[in-house]
PDB file of C-alpha atoms in Angstrom:
ATOM      1  CA  MET A   1      14.950  11.141   7.055  1.00 67.00           C
ATOM      2  CA  LEU A   2      17.000   8.026   6.116  1.00 70.00           C
ATOM      3  CA  THR A   3      15.710   6.654   9.771  1.00 75.00           C
ATOM      4  CA  PHE A   4      11.721   7.710   8.781  1.00 70.00           C
ATOM      5  CA  VAL A   5      12.608   5.315   5.143  1.00 71.00           C
ATOM      6  CA  CYS A   6      14.095   2.527   6.938  1.00 77.00           C
ATOM      7  CA  ARG A   7      11.217   2.544   9.919  1.00 76.00           C
ATOM      8  CA  ARG A   8       8.138   3.021   6.818  1.00 72.00           C
ATOM      9  CA  LEU A   9       9.497   0.330   4.844  1.00 74.00           C
ATOM     10  CA  LEU A  10       9.359  -2.279   6.962  1.00 80.00           C
ATOM     11  CA  SER A  11       5.757  -1.287   8.366  1.00 77.00           C
ATOM     12  CA  THR A  12       5.165  -1.997   4.832  1.00 77.00           C
ATOM     13  CA  ILE A  13       6.246  -5.803   5.483  1.00 80.00           C
ATOM     14  CA  PRO A  14       2.812  -7.229   7.419  1.00 83.00           C
ATOM     15  CA  VAL A  15       0.791  -5.133   5.395  1.00 81.00           C
ATOM     16  CA  MET A  16       2.071  -6.948   2.410  1.00 80.00           C
ATOM     17  CA  LEU A  17       2.046 -10.074   4.179  1.00 83.00           C
ATOM     18  CA  PHE A  18      -1.622  -9.360   5.001  1.00 85.00           C
ATOM     19  CA  ILE A  19      -2.645  -8.803   1.380  1.00 80.00           C
ATOM     20  CA  ALA A  20      -0.571 -11.869  -0.069  1.00 80.00           C
ATOM     21  CA  LEU A  21      -2.825 -13.960   2.482  1.00 83.00           C
ATOM     22  CA  PHE A  22      -5.574 -12.246   1.350  1.00 82.00           C
ATOM     23  CA  VAL A  23      -4.580 -12.894  -2.564  1.00 77.00           C
ATOM     24  CA  PHE A  24      -3.736 -16.384  -2.010  1.00 79.00           C
ATOM     25  CA  SER A  25      -6.775 -17.053  -0.254  1.00 79.00           C
ATOM     26  CA  LEU A  26      -8.629 -15.513  -3.268  1.00 71.00           C
ATOM     27  CA  LEU A  27      -8.088 -19.761  -4.025  1.00 66.00           C
ATOM     28  CA  TYR A  28     -10.313 -20.657  -2.056  1.00 69.00           C
ATOM     29  CA  LEU A  29     -12.932 -18.234  -0.865  1.00 68.00           C
ATOM     30  CA  ALA A  30     -14.085 -18.425  -4.952  1.00 67.00           C
ATOM     31  CA  PRO A  31     -16.969 -20.523  -5.579  1.00 66.00           C
ATOM     32  CA  GLY A  32     -16.055 -24.026  -7.331  1.00 66.00           C
ATOM     33  CA  ASP A  33     -13.557 -26.253  -7.648  1.00 70.00           C
ATOM     34  CA  PRO A  34     -10.278 -25.684  -9.886  1.00 68.00           C
ATOM     35  CA  ALA A  35      -8.953 -28.837 -10.138  1.00 72.00           C
ATOM     36  CA  ALA A  36     -13.011 -29.666 -11.650  1.00 74.00           C
ATOM     37  CA  LEU A  37     -13.375 -26.288 -13.631  1.00 69.00           C
ATOM     38  CA  ILE A  38      -9.950 -27.735 -15.446  1.00 68.00           C
ATOM     39  CA  ALA A  39     -10.318 -30.862 -15.763  1.00 69.00           C
ATOM     40  CA  GLY A  40     -14.083 -29.688 -17.795  1.00 69.00           C
ATOM     41  CA  ASP A  41     -17.453 -31.221 -17.523  1.00 70.00           C
ATOM     42  CA  GLN A  42     -16.626 -34.890 -18.836  1.00 73.00           C
ATOM     43  CA  ALA A  43     -13.832 -36.363 -16.558  1.00 73.00           C
ATOM     44  CA  SER A  44     -14.357 -38.414 -14.091  1.00 77.00           C
ATOM     45  CA  GLN A  45     -13.537 -37.960 -10.226  1.00 77.00           C
ATOM     46  CA  THR A  46     -10.275 -39.940 -10.582  1.00 80.00           C
ATOM     47  CA  GLU A  47      -9.437 -37.392 -13.170  1.00 76.00           C
ATOM     48  CA  ILE A  48      -9.869 -34.823 -10.955  1.00 77.00           C
ATOM     49  CA  ASP A  49      -8.568 -36.011  -8.267  1.00 79.00           C
ATOM     50  CA  ALA A  50      -5.760 -36.121 -10.581  1.00 78.00           C
ATOM     51  CA  ILE A  51      -5.555 -32.307 -11.165  1.00 74.00           C
ATOM     52  CA  ARG A  52      -5.746 -31.883  -7.558  1.00 74.00           C
ATOM     53  CA  VAL A  53      -2.189 -33.642  -6.831  1.00 77.00           C
ATOM     54  CA  THR A  54      -1.178 -32.397  -9.158  1.00 72.00           C
ATOM     55  CA  LEU A  55      -1.832 -28.187  -8.352  1.00 70.00           C
ATOM     56  CA  GLY A  56      -1.282 -29.097  -4.683  1.00 72.00           C
ATOM     57  CA  LEU A  57      -4.663 -28.452  -3.863  1.00 74.00           C
ATOM     58  CA  ASP A  58      -4.398 -31.844  -1.719  1.00 75.00           C
ATOM     59  CA  GLN A  59      -1.974 -30.528   0.741  1.00 79.00           C
ATOM     60  CA  PRO A  60      -2.798 -28.118   3.321  1.00 80.00           C
ATOM     61  CA  PHE A  61      -3.191 -23.916   3.113  1.00 78.00           C
ATOM     62  CA  TYR A  62      -0.576 -23.381   5.143  1.00 82.00           C
ATOM     63  CA  ILE A  63       1.616 -25.083   4.129  1.00 83.00           C
ATOM     64  CA  ARG A  64       0.414 -23.824  -0.131  1.00 81.00           C
ATOM     65  CA  PHE A  65       0.351 -20.859   1.289  1.00 82.00           C
ATOM     66  CA  VAL A  66       3.787 -20.376   2.253  1.00 85.00           C
ATOM     67  CA  GLY A  67       5.254 -22.455  -0.927  1.00 83.00           C
ATOM     68  CA  TRP A  68       3.430 -20.064  -2.781  1.00 81.00           C
ATOM     69  CA  LEU A  69       4.387 -17.053  -0.385  1.00 83.00           C
ATOM     70  CA  GLY A  70       8.177 -18.141  -1.203  1.00 85.00           C
ATOM     71  CA  HIS A  71       7.380 -18.690  -5.098  1.00 84.00           C
ATOM     72  CA  ALA A  72       6.100 -14.996  -5.182  1.00 83.00           C
ATOM     73  CA  LEU A  73       9.716 -13.377  -3.658  1.00 83.00           C
ATOM     74  CA  ARG A  74      11.823 -15.079  -5.572  1.00 84.00           C
ATOM     75  CA  GLY A  75       9.819 -13.246  -8.970  1.00 82.00           C
ATOM     76  CA  ASP A  76       7.222 -16.832  -9.853  1.00 84.00           C
ATOM     77  CA  LEU A  77       3.251 -15.857  -9.977  1.00 82.00           C
ATOM     78  CA  GLY A  78       2.990 -19.353 -10.875  1.00 81.00           C
ATOM     79  CA  ILE A  79       1.633 -21.009 -13.755  1.00 82.00           C
ATOM     80  CA  SER A  80      -1.856 -19.801 -16.088  1.00 83.00           C
ATOM     81  CA  ILE A  81      -4.327 -22.721 -15.940  1.00 77.00           C
ATOM     82  CA  PHE A  82      -5.506 -22.458 -19.140  1.00 76.00           C
ATOM     83  CA  SER A  83      -2.424 -20.363 -21.288  1.00 79.00           C
ATOM     84  CA  GLN A  84       0.290 -22.987 -19.227  1.00 80.00           C
ATOM     85  CA  LEU A  85       2.276 -19.615 -19.668  1.00 86.00           C
ATOM     86  CA  PRO A  86       4.183 -17.972 -16.720  1.00 88.00           C
ATOM     87  CA  VAL A  87       2.071 -15.314 -14.863  1.00 87.00           C
ATOM     88  CA  THR A  88       5.207 -13.297 -15.233  1.00 89.00           C
ATOM     89  CA  THR A  89       5.109 -13.674 -18.753  1.00 89.00           C
ATOM     90  CA  LEU A  90       1.596 -12.811 -19.096  1.00 88.00           C
ATOM     91  CA  ILE A  91       1.894  -9.735 -17.509  1.00 88.00           C
ATOM     92  CA  GLY A  92       4.737  -8.332 -19.189  1.00 88.00           C
ATOM     93  CA  GLN A  93       2.968  -8.783 -22.369  1.00 86.00           C
ATOM     94  CA  ARG A  94       0.509  -6.582 -21.052  1.00 87.00           C
ATOM     95  CA  LEU A  95       1.827  -4.086 -18.667  1.00 87.00           C
ATOM     96  CA  GLU A  96       3.380  -1.451 -21.202  1.00 89.00           C
ATOM     97  CA  PRO A  97      -0.893  -0.203 -22.798  1.00 89.00           C
ATOM     98  CA  THR A  98      -1.590  -0.059 -19.175  1.00 89.00           C
ATOM     99  CA  LEU A  99       0.706   2.300 -17.277  1.00 89.00           C
ATOM    100  CA  SER A 100       1.159   4.192 -20.697  1.00 90.00           C
ATOM    101  CA  LEU A 101      -3.009   4.836 -20.006  1.00 89.00           C
ATOM    102  CA  MET A 102      -2.496   5.141 -16.570  1.00 89.00           C
ATOM    103  CA  LEU A 103       0.169   7.486 -16.984  1.00 90.00           C
ATOM    104  CA  LEU A 104      -1.593   9.944 -19.295  1.00 92.00           C
ATOM    105  CA  THR A 105      -4.535   9.383 -17.556  1.00 91.00           C
ATOM    106  CA  VAL A 106      -2.024  11.057 -14.485  1.00 89.00           C
ATOM    107  CA  ILE A 107      -0.744  13.765 -16.636  1.00 91.00           C
ATOM    108  CA  ILE A 108      -4.160  15.230 -18.504  1.00 92.00           C
ATOM    109  CA  SER A 109      -6.101  15.135 -14.831  1.00 90.00           C
ATOM    110  CA  VAL A 110      -3.371  17.090 -12.875  1.00 90.00           C
ATOM    111  CA  CYS A 111      -2.876  19.154 -16.212  1.00 92.00           C
ATOM    112  CA  ILE A 112      -6.702  20.556 -15.937  1.00 91.00           C
ATOM    113  CA  ALA A 113      -7.830  19.819 -12.678  1.00 90.00           C
ATOM    114  CA  VAL A 114      -5.466  21.856 -10.669  1.00 90.00           C
ATOM    115  CA  PRO A 115      -6.076  24.793 -12.371  1.00 90.00           C
ATOM    116  CA  MET A 116      -9.585  24.303 -12.333  1.00 90.00           C
ATOM    117  CA  GLY A 117      -9.158  24.186  -8.645  1.00 90.00           C
ATOM    118  CA  VAL A 118      -7.080  26.964  -8.808  1.00 90.00           C
ATOM    119  CA  LEU A 119      -9.513  29.151 -10.537  1.00 90.00           C
ATOM    120  CA  ALA A 120     -11.757  28.543  -8.770  1.00 90.00           C
ATOM    121  CA  ALA A 121     -10.919  28.900  -4.820  1.00 89.00           C
ATOM    122  CA  ALA A 122      -9.736  32.181  -7.047  1.00 87.00           C
ATOM    123  CA  ASN A 123     -12.890  33.122  -7.604  1.00 87.00           C
ATOM    124  CA  GLN A 124     -15.424  31.759  -4.438  1.00 85.00           C
ATOM    125  CA  GLY A 125     -18.473  31.629  -4.879  1.00 84.00           C
ATOM    126  CA  ARG A 126     -18.365  33.466  -8.842  1.00 88.00           C
ATOM    127  CA  TRP A 127     -19.718  31.390 -11.938  1.00 89.00           C
ATOM    128  CA  ILE A 128     -15.896  30.226 -12.501  1.00 88.00           C
ATOM    129  CA  ASP A 129     -16.154  28.513  -8.877  1.00 87.00           C
ATOM    130  CA  ARG A 130     -19.426  26.790  -9.605  1.00 89.00           C
ATOM    131  CA  ALA A 131     -18.812  25.814 -13.245  1.00 89.00           C
ATOM    132  CA  VAL A 132     -15.996  24.545 -11.957  1.00 87.00           C
ATOM    133  CA  MET A 133     -17.989  22.200  -9.207  1.00 87.00           C
ATOM    134  CA  ALA A 134     -21.203  21.267 -11.537  1.00 88.00           C
ATOM    135  CA  ILE A 135     -18.590  19.989 -13.900  1.00 86.00           C
ATOM    136  CA  ALA A 136     -16.514  18.326 -10.892  1.00 83.00           C
ATOM    137  CA  VAL A 137     -20.114  16.320 -10.007  1.00 84.00           C
ATOM    138  CA  PHE A 138     -20.951  15.586 -13.340  1.00 84.00           C
ATOM    139  CA  GLY A 139     -17.595  13.895 -13.404  1.00 81.00           C
ATOM    140  CA  PHE A 140     -17.882  11.895 -10.042  1.00 78.00           C
ATOM    141  CA  SER A 141     -21.575  11.065 -11.342  1.00 82.00           C
ATOM    142  CA  VAL A 142     -21.080   9.955 -15.094  1.00 84.00           C
ATOM    143  CA  PRO A 143     -19.620   6.051 -15.008  1.00 84.00           C
ATOM    144  CA  VAL A 144     -16.818   5.226 -16.302  1.00 83.00           C
ATOM    145  CA  PHE A 145     -17.829   3.014 -19.486  1.00 83.00           C
ATOM    146  CA  VAL A 146     -20.930   6.139 -20.722  1.00 87.00           C
ATOM    147  CA  VAL A 147     -17.822   8.548 -21.477  1.00 86.00           C
ATOM    148  CA  GLY A 148     -16.079   6.210 -22.744  1.00 85.00           C
ATOM    149  CA  TYR A 149     -18.753   5.066 -25.239  1.00 86.00           C
ATOM    150  CA  LEU A 150     -19.668   8.614 -25.720  1.00 89.00           C
ATOM    151  CA  LEU A 151     -16.331   9.794 -26.357  1.00 87.00           C
ATOM    152  CA  SER A 152     -15.625   6.855 -29.235  1.00 86.00           C
ATOM    153  CA  TRP A 153     -19.266   7.274 -31.000  1.00 88.00           C
ATOM    154  CA  VAL A 154     -18.699  11.101 -31.024  1.00 89.00           C
ATOM    155  CA  PHE A 155     -14.462  11.064 -31.951  1.00 88.00           C
ATOM    156  CA  ALA A 156     -14.983   8.116 -34.280  1.00 84.00           C
ATOM    157  CA  ILE A 157     -17.621   6.978 -35.290  1.00 85.00           C
ATOM    158  CA  ARG A 158     -19.291  10.656 -36.070  1.00 87.00           C
ATOM    159  CA  LEU A 159     -16.061  12.840 -36.491  1.00 86.00           C
ATOM    160  CA  ASN A 160     -13.872   9.321 -37.343  1.00 83.00           C
ATOM    161  CA  LEU A 161     -10.762  11.584 -36.654  1.00 85.00           C
ATOM    162  CA  LEU A 162      -9.742   8.779 -33.857  1.00 84.00           C
ATOM    163  CA  PRO A 163      -9.621   4.782 -33.791  1.00 84.00           C
ATOM    164  CA  VAL A 164     -12.257   4.007 -31.473  1.00 79.00           C
ATOM    165  CA  GLN A 165     -10.426   1.218 -30.185  1.00 80.00           C
ATOM    166  CA  GLY A 166      -7.188  -1.230 -30.240  1.00 83.00           C
ATOM    167  CA  TYR A 167      -3.545   0.147 -28.757  1.00 85.00           C
ATOM    168  CA  THR A 168      -0.279   1.436 -31.092  1.00 86.00           C
ATOM    169  CA  PRO A 169       2.990   0.257 -28.945  1.00 86.00           C
ATOM    170  CA  LEU A 170       4.851   3.269 -28.662  1.00 84.00           C
ATOM    171  CA  ALA A 171       7.719   1.992 -30.560  1.00 85.00           C
ATOM    172  CA  GLU A 172       5.803   1.573 -33.661  1.00 86.00           C
ATOM    173  CA  GLY A 173       5.375   5.817 -33.643  1.00 84.00           C
ATOM    174  CA  PHE A 174       4.233   7.898 -31.013  1.00 87.00           C
ATOM    175  CA  ALA A 175       1.199   9.869 -33.121  1.00 88.00           C
ATOM    176  CA  PRO A 176      -0.287   6.625 -33.652  1.00 87.00           C
ATOM    177  CA  PHE A 177       0.402   5.648 -30.264  1.00 88.00           C
ATOM    178  CA  LEU A 178      -1.137   8.453 -28.578  1.00 89.00           C
ATOM    179  CA  ALA A 179      -4.251   8.768 -31.250  1.00 88.00           C
ATOM    180  CA  ASN A 180      -5.196   5.523 -29.836  1.00 87.00           C
ATOM    181  CA  LEU A 181      -5.059   6.185 -25.846  1.00 89.00           C
ATOM    182  CA  ILE A 182      -6.051   9.781 -26.010  1.00 90.00           C
ATOM    183  CA  LEU A 183     -10.052   8.151 -26.029  1.00 89.00           C
ATOM    184  CA  PRO A 184      -9.126   6.471 -22.810  1.00 89.00           C
ATOM    185  CA  ALA A 185      -7.148   8.526 -21.058  1.00 91.00           C
ATOM    186  CA  ILE A 186      -9.937  11.305 -21.126  1.00 90.00           C
ATOM    187  CA  ALA A 187     -12.915   9.141 -20.181  1.00 88.00           C
ATOM    188  CA  LEU A 188     -10.478   7.670 -17.022  1.00 87.00           C
ATOM    189  CA  SER A 189      -9.365  11.093 -15.933  1.00 89.00           C
ATOM    190  CA  CYS A 190     -12.800  12.361 -15.802  1.00 87.00           C
ATOM    191  CA  VAL A 191     -13.251  11.279 -12.377  1.00 85.00           C
ATOM    192  CA  TYR A 192      -9.768  11.871 -11.206  1.00 85.00           C
ATOM    193  CA  ILE A 193      -9.793  15.661 -12.773  1.00 89.00           C
ATOM    194  CA  ALA A 194     -13.514  15.867 -10.519  1.00 88.00           C
ATOM    195  CA  LEU A 195     -11.262  14.322  -7.072  1.00 87.00           C
ATOM    196  CA  ILE A 196      -8.209  16.931  -7.333  1.00 89.00           C
ATOM    197  CA  ALA A 197     -10.316  19.858  -8.764  1.00 90.00           C
ATOM    198  CA  ARG A 198     -12.612  19.723  -5.743  1.00 89.00           C
ATOM    199  CA  ILE A 199      -9.487  18.890  -3.130  1.00 89.00           C
ATOM    200  CA  THR A 200      -6.976  22.217  -5.106  1.00 90.00           C
ATOM    201  CA  ARG A 201     -10.215  24.626  -4.653  1.00 90.00           C
ATOM    202  CA  THR A 202     -10.481  23.491  -0.864  1.00 88.00           C
ATOM    203  CA  SER A 203      -6.889  23.384  -0.065  1.00 88.00           C
ATOM    204  CA  MET A 204      -6.562  26.299  -2.029  1.00 88.00           C
ATOM    205  CA  ILE A 205      -9.462  28.846  -1.182  1.00 89.00           C
ATOM    206  CA  ASP A 206      -7.645  27.625   3.119  1.00 87.00           C
ATOM    207  CA  VAL A 207      -3.829  28.934   2.213  1.00 86.00           C
ATOM    208  CA  LEU A 208      -5.675  32.302   0.176  1.00 85.00           C
ATOM    209  CA  SER A 209      -6.917  33.361   3.927  1.00 85.00           C
ATOM    210  CA  GLN A 210      -3.928  33.218   5.423  1.00 84.00           C
ATOM    211  CA  ASP A 211      -1.267  36.466   6.748  1.00 86.00           C
ATOM    212  CA  TYR A 212       0.994  35.540   4.096  1.00 84.00           C
ATOM    213  CA  ILE A 213      -1.092  36.019   1.233  1.00 83.00           C
ATOM    214  CA  ARG A 214      -2.325  38.903   2.278  1.00 84.00           C
ATOM    215  CA  THR A 215       1.202  40.711   3.007  1.00 85.00           C
ATOM    216  CA  ALA A 216       2.693  39.184  -1.005  1.00 82.00           C
ATOM    217  CA  ARG A 217      -0.845  41.242  -2.358  1.00 82.00           C
ATOM    218  CA  ALA A 218      -0.521  44.270  -0.485  1.00 84.00           C
ATOM    219  CA  LYS A 219       3.564  44.083  -2.137  1.00 82.00           C
ATOM    220  CA  GLY A 220       1.888  44.762  -5.119  1.00 80.00           C
ATOM    221  CA  LEU A 221       2.592  40.691  -5.766  1.00 80.00           C
ATOM    222  CA  GLY A 222       0.144  40.076  -9.301  1.00 81.00           C
ATOM    223  CA  GLN A 223      -2.613  37.556  -9.371  1.00 80.00           C
ATOM    224  CA  GLY A 224      -0.801  34.437 -10.778  1.00 81.00           C
ATOM    225  CA  PRO A 225       2.132  34.975  -8.837  1.00 82.00           C
ATOM    226  CA  VAL A 226       0.813  34.307  -5.375  1.00 83.00           C
ATOM    227  CA  LEU A 227      -2.147  31.668  -6.588  1.00 83.00           C
ATOM    228  CA  PHE A 228       0.818  29.495  -8.591  1.00 82.00           C
ATOM    229  CA  ILE A 229       4.177  29.986  -6.410  1.00 79.00           C
ATOM    230  CA  HIS A 230       3.348  31.383  -3.182  1.00 79.00           C
ATOM    231  CA  ALA A 231      -0.338  29.378  -2.799  1.00 83.00           C
ATOM    232  CA  LEU A 232       0.132  26.604  -4.739  1.00 83.00           C
ATOM    233  CA  LYS A 233       2.753  25.106  -3.511  1.00 80.00           C
ATOM    234  CA  ASN A 234       1.743  24.995   0.654  1.00 81.00           C
ATOM    235  CA  ALA A 235      -1.694  23.689  -0.551  1.00 82.00           C
ATOM    236  CA  SER A 236      -0.035  21.012  -2.268  1.00 81.00           C
ATOM    237  CA  VAL A 237       0.394  18.318   0.201  1.00 80.00           C
ATOM    238  CA  PRO A 238      -3.133  17.537   0.272  1.00 83.00           C
ATOM    239  CA  ILE A 239      -3.561  17.643  -3.590  1.00 85.00           C
ATOM    240  CA  VAL A 240      -0.388  15.706  -3.820  1.00 84.00           C
ATOM    241  CA  THR A 241      -2.030  12.967  -1.424  1.00 82.00           C
ATOM    242  CA  VAL A 242      -5.059  12.991  -2.993  1.00 84.00           C
ATOM    243  CA  ILE A 243      -3.575  12.380  -6.475  1.00 83.00           C
ATOM    244  CA  GLY A 244      -1.841   8.867  -4.839  1.00 79.00           C
ATOM    245  CA  ILE A 245      -5.054   7.912  -3.396  1.00 77.00           C
ATOM    246  CA  GLY A 246      -6.769   8.448  -6.740  1.00 78.00           C
ATOM    247  CA  ILE A 247      -4.244   5.634  -7.876  1.00 75.00           C
ATOM    248  CA  ALA A 248      -6.353   2.922  -6.742  1.00 68.00           C
ATOM    249  CA  LEU A 249      -9.239   3.843  -8.567  1.00 70.00           C
ATOM    250  CA  LEU A 250      -7.124   4.546 -11.941  1.00 79.00           C
ATOM    251  CA  ILE A 251      -6.521   0.762 -11.240  1.00 75.00           C
ATOM    252  CA  GLY A 252      -9.541  -0.375 -10.888  1.00 74.00           C
ATOM    253  CA  GLY A 253     -11.052   2.470 -14.061  1.00 78.00           C
ATOM    254  CA  ALA A 254      -8.354   0.655 -15.798  1.00 80.00           C
ATOM    255  CA  VAL A 255     -10.534  -2.646 -15.953  1.00 78.00           C
ATOM    256  CA  VAL A 256     -13.486  -0.820 -16.795  1.00 80.00           C
ATOM    257  CA  THR A 257     -11.378   1.050 -19.783  1.00 83.00           C
ATOM    258  CA  GLU A 258      -9.423  -1.658 -21.469  1.00 84.00           C
ATOM    259  CA  THR A 259     -12.350  -3.103 -21.649  1.00 82.00           C
ATOM    260  CA  VAL A 260     -14.450  -0.951 -23.479  1.00 83.00           C
ATOM    261  CA  PHE A 261     -11.530   0.302 -26.069  1.00 85.00           C
ATOM    262  CA  ALA A 262     -10.442  -3.067 -27.004  1.00 85.00           C
ATOM    263  CA  ILE A 263      -7.220  -2.353 -25.338  1.00 86.00           C
ATOM    264  CA  PRO A 264      -4.913  -5.207 -24.434  1.00 87.00           C
ATOM    265  CA  GLY A 265      -3.490  -4.517 -21.617  1.00 85.00           C
ATOM    266  CA  VAL A 266      -3.394  -5.710 -17.553  1.00 86.00           C
ATOM    267  CA  GLY A 267      -7.509  -4.835 -17.231  1.00 82.00           C
ATOM    268  CA  ARG A 268      -8.298  -7.416 -20.135  1.00 82.00           C
ATOM    269  CA  LEU A 269      -6.095  -9.538 -18.367  1.00 86.00           C
ATOM    270  CA  VAL A 270      -7.423  -9.678 -14.953  1.00 83.00           C
ATOM    271  CA  VAL A 271     -11.005  -9.915 -16.935  1.00 82.00           C
ATOM    272  CA  ASP A 272     -10.577 -12.990 -18.453  1.00 83.00           C
ATOM    273  CA  ALA A 273      -9.155 -14.525 -16.512  1.00 83.00           C
ATOM    274  CA  ILE A 274     -12.036 -14.157 -13.889  1.00 80.00           C
ATOM    275  CA  LEU A 275     -14.181 -15.359 -16.196  1.00 78.00           C
ATOM    276  CA  ARG A 276     -11.837 -18.621 -17.342  1.00 77.00           C
ATOM    277  CA  ARG A 277     -11.492 -18.513 -13.524  1.00 75.00           C
ATOM    278  CA  ASP A 278      -7.801 -18.682 -14.018  1.00 79.00           C
ATOM    279  CA  TYR A 279      -6.318 -18.337 -10.411  1.00 79.00           C
ATOM    280  CA  PRO A 280      -2.157 -18.145 -10.595  1.00 82.00           C
ATOM    281  CA  VAL A 281      -3.148 -15.279 -12.795  1.00 86.00           C
ATOM    282  CA  ILE A 282      -5.854 -13.698 -10.618  1.00 83.00           C
ATOM    283  CA  GLN A 283      -3.334 -13.858  -7.622  1.00 82.00           C
ATOM    284  CA  GLY A 284      -0.179 -12.244  -9.675  1.00 85.00           C
ATOM    285  CA  VAL A 285      -2.010  -9.210 -11.239  1.00 86.00           C
ATOM    286  CA  VAL A 286      -4.100  -8.759  -7.573  1.00 84.00           C
ATOM    287  CA  LEU A 287      -0.638  -8.915  -5.609  1.00 84.00           C
ATOM    288  CA  LEU A 288       1.679  -7.136  -8.429  1.00 85.00           C
ATOM    289  CA  PHE A 289      -1.185  -3.710  -7.848  1.00 83.00           C
ATOM    290  CA  SER A 290      -1.293  -3.986  -4.879  1.00 82.00           C
ATOM    291  CA  VAL A 291       2.399  -3.809  -4.462  1.00 83.00           C
ATOM    292  CA  ALA A 292       2.254  -0.839  -6.953  1.00 83.00           C
ATOM    293  CA  TYR A 293      -0.136   0.768  -4.500  1.00 81.00           C
ATOM    294  CA  VAL A 294       1.789   0.986  -0.943  1.00 80.00           C
ATOM    295  CA  LEU A 295       5.698   1.778  -2.837  1.00 82.00           C
ATOM    296  CA  ILE A 296       3.543   4.815  -4.674  1.00 81.00           C
ATOM    297  CA  ASN A 297       1.623   6.043  -1.356  1.00 79.00           C
ATOM    298  CA  LEU A 298       5.650   5.526   0.450  1.00 78.00           C
ATOM    299  CA  ALA A 299       6.722   7.584  -2.465  1.00 81.00           C
ATOM    300  CA  ILE A 300       4.259  10.007  -1.494  1.00 79.00           C
ATOM    301  CA  ASP A 301       4.921   9.966   2.443  1.00 78.00           C
ATOM    302  CA  LEU A 302       8.547  11.037   1.137  1.00 76.00           C
ATOM    303  CA  LEU A 303       7.420  13.616  -0.930  1.00 78.00           C
ATOM    304  CA  TYR A 304       5.771  15.926   1.681  1.00 75.00           C
ATOM    305  CA  THR A 305       9.405  17.146   2.897  1.00 71.00           C
ATOM    306  CA  VAL A 306      10.388  17.839  -0.310  1.00 72.00           C
ATOM    307  CA  LEU A 307       7.133  19.875  -1.058  1.00 71.00           C
ATOM    308  CA  ASP A 308       6.515  21.112   2.323  1.00 70.00           C
ATOM    309  CA  PRO A 309      10.195  21.769   4.224  1.00 67.00           C
ATOM    310  CA  ARG A 310       7.964  22.474   8.067  1.00 67.00           C
ATOM    311  CA  VAL A 311       7.190  18.503   7.716  1.00 63.00           C
ATOM    312  CA  ARG A 312       9.807  16.308   9.193  1.00 60.00           C
ATOM    313  CA  TYR A 313      10.250  12.801   9.620  1.00 56.00           C
TER     314      TYR A 313
END
């Protein structure tokens, strides 16, 4: 086990280097001259050249990449071009809303999707199965921003039950914190619920056809213990896998959801940075999410051995 963990950690190094190289190359792949953008329309060529020298843009690519990578390894992601604040400070200020939104989305998705998938598998071919699959198709088909605007119109504007937008930190009370996040989390979880429910149904159908399930039923076990104790545990590896893969969907969906509900999270920070071409902020956020995604998938690989003792590394 320890050997596997060390091997996986070492295997992430080239992946992270490739990600770092790609993230740094965004500055060169994107159209436009950052120095000219910062200088403004009225700047002379001399002023643009001076800004280019200040930012180090006159140096070769590999020298700038090595220097940027060295600073990133020490936790220094650079300075924002427009706010002149450290990128780590900007990300830290926006991290709580985004993490809260993603965590609440995962909780809602797992609590709804897994029972849906189990019920669909237990009632394969019946109306419950068809209803769950119809909900899954609906969740895949409708964009997140459409669901978000629909929920806002119903629960915030028409019924006046929840705030239409904004964010309240957890330190100011759990009730207002949850009231601001529940609609964005539900909107963001639609696709995630559809994905997890379909995988849970498929995995459970395969497990329910095994001999040990028939043996458990022959011993007189009820439907609930058979489904949620004996079958679900052995069907959980693909479910956990898709939950980890779906984190990437949450990261992309969080950008849209935070924009719709005016949540001051990392997604809004990225959108503002892209509109302003604030490359250090874009590079820092993309690198941070990439590292988080790699580490989450590593944790899921390790979780396989806990869920299924037959898995050995």
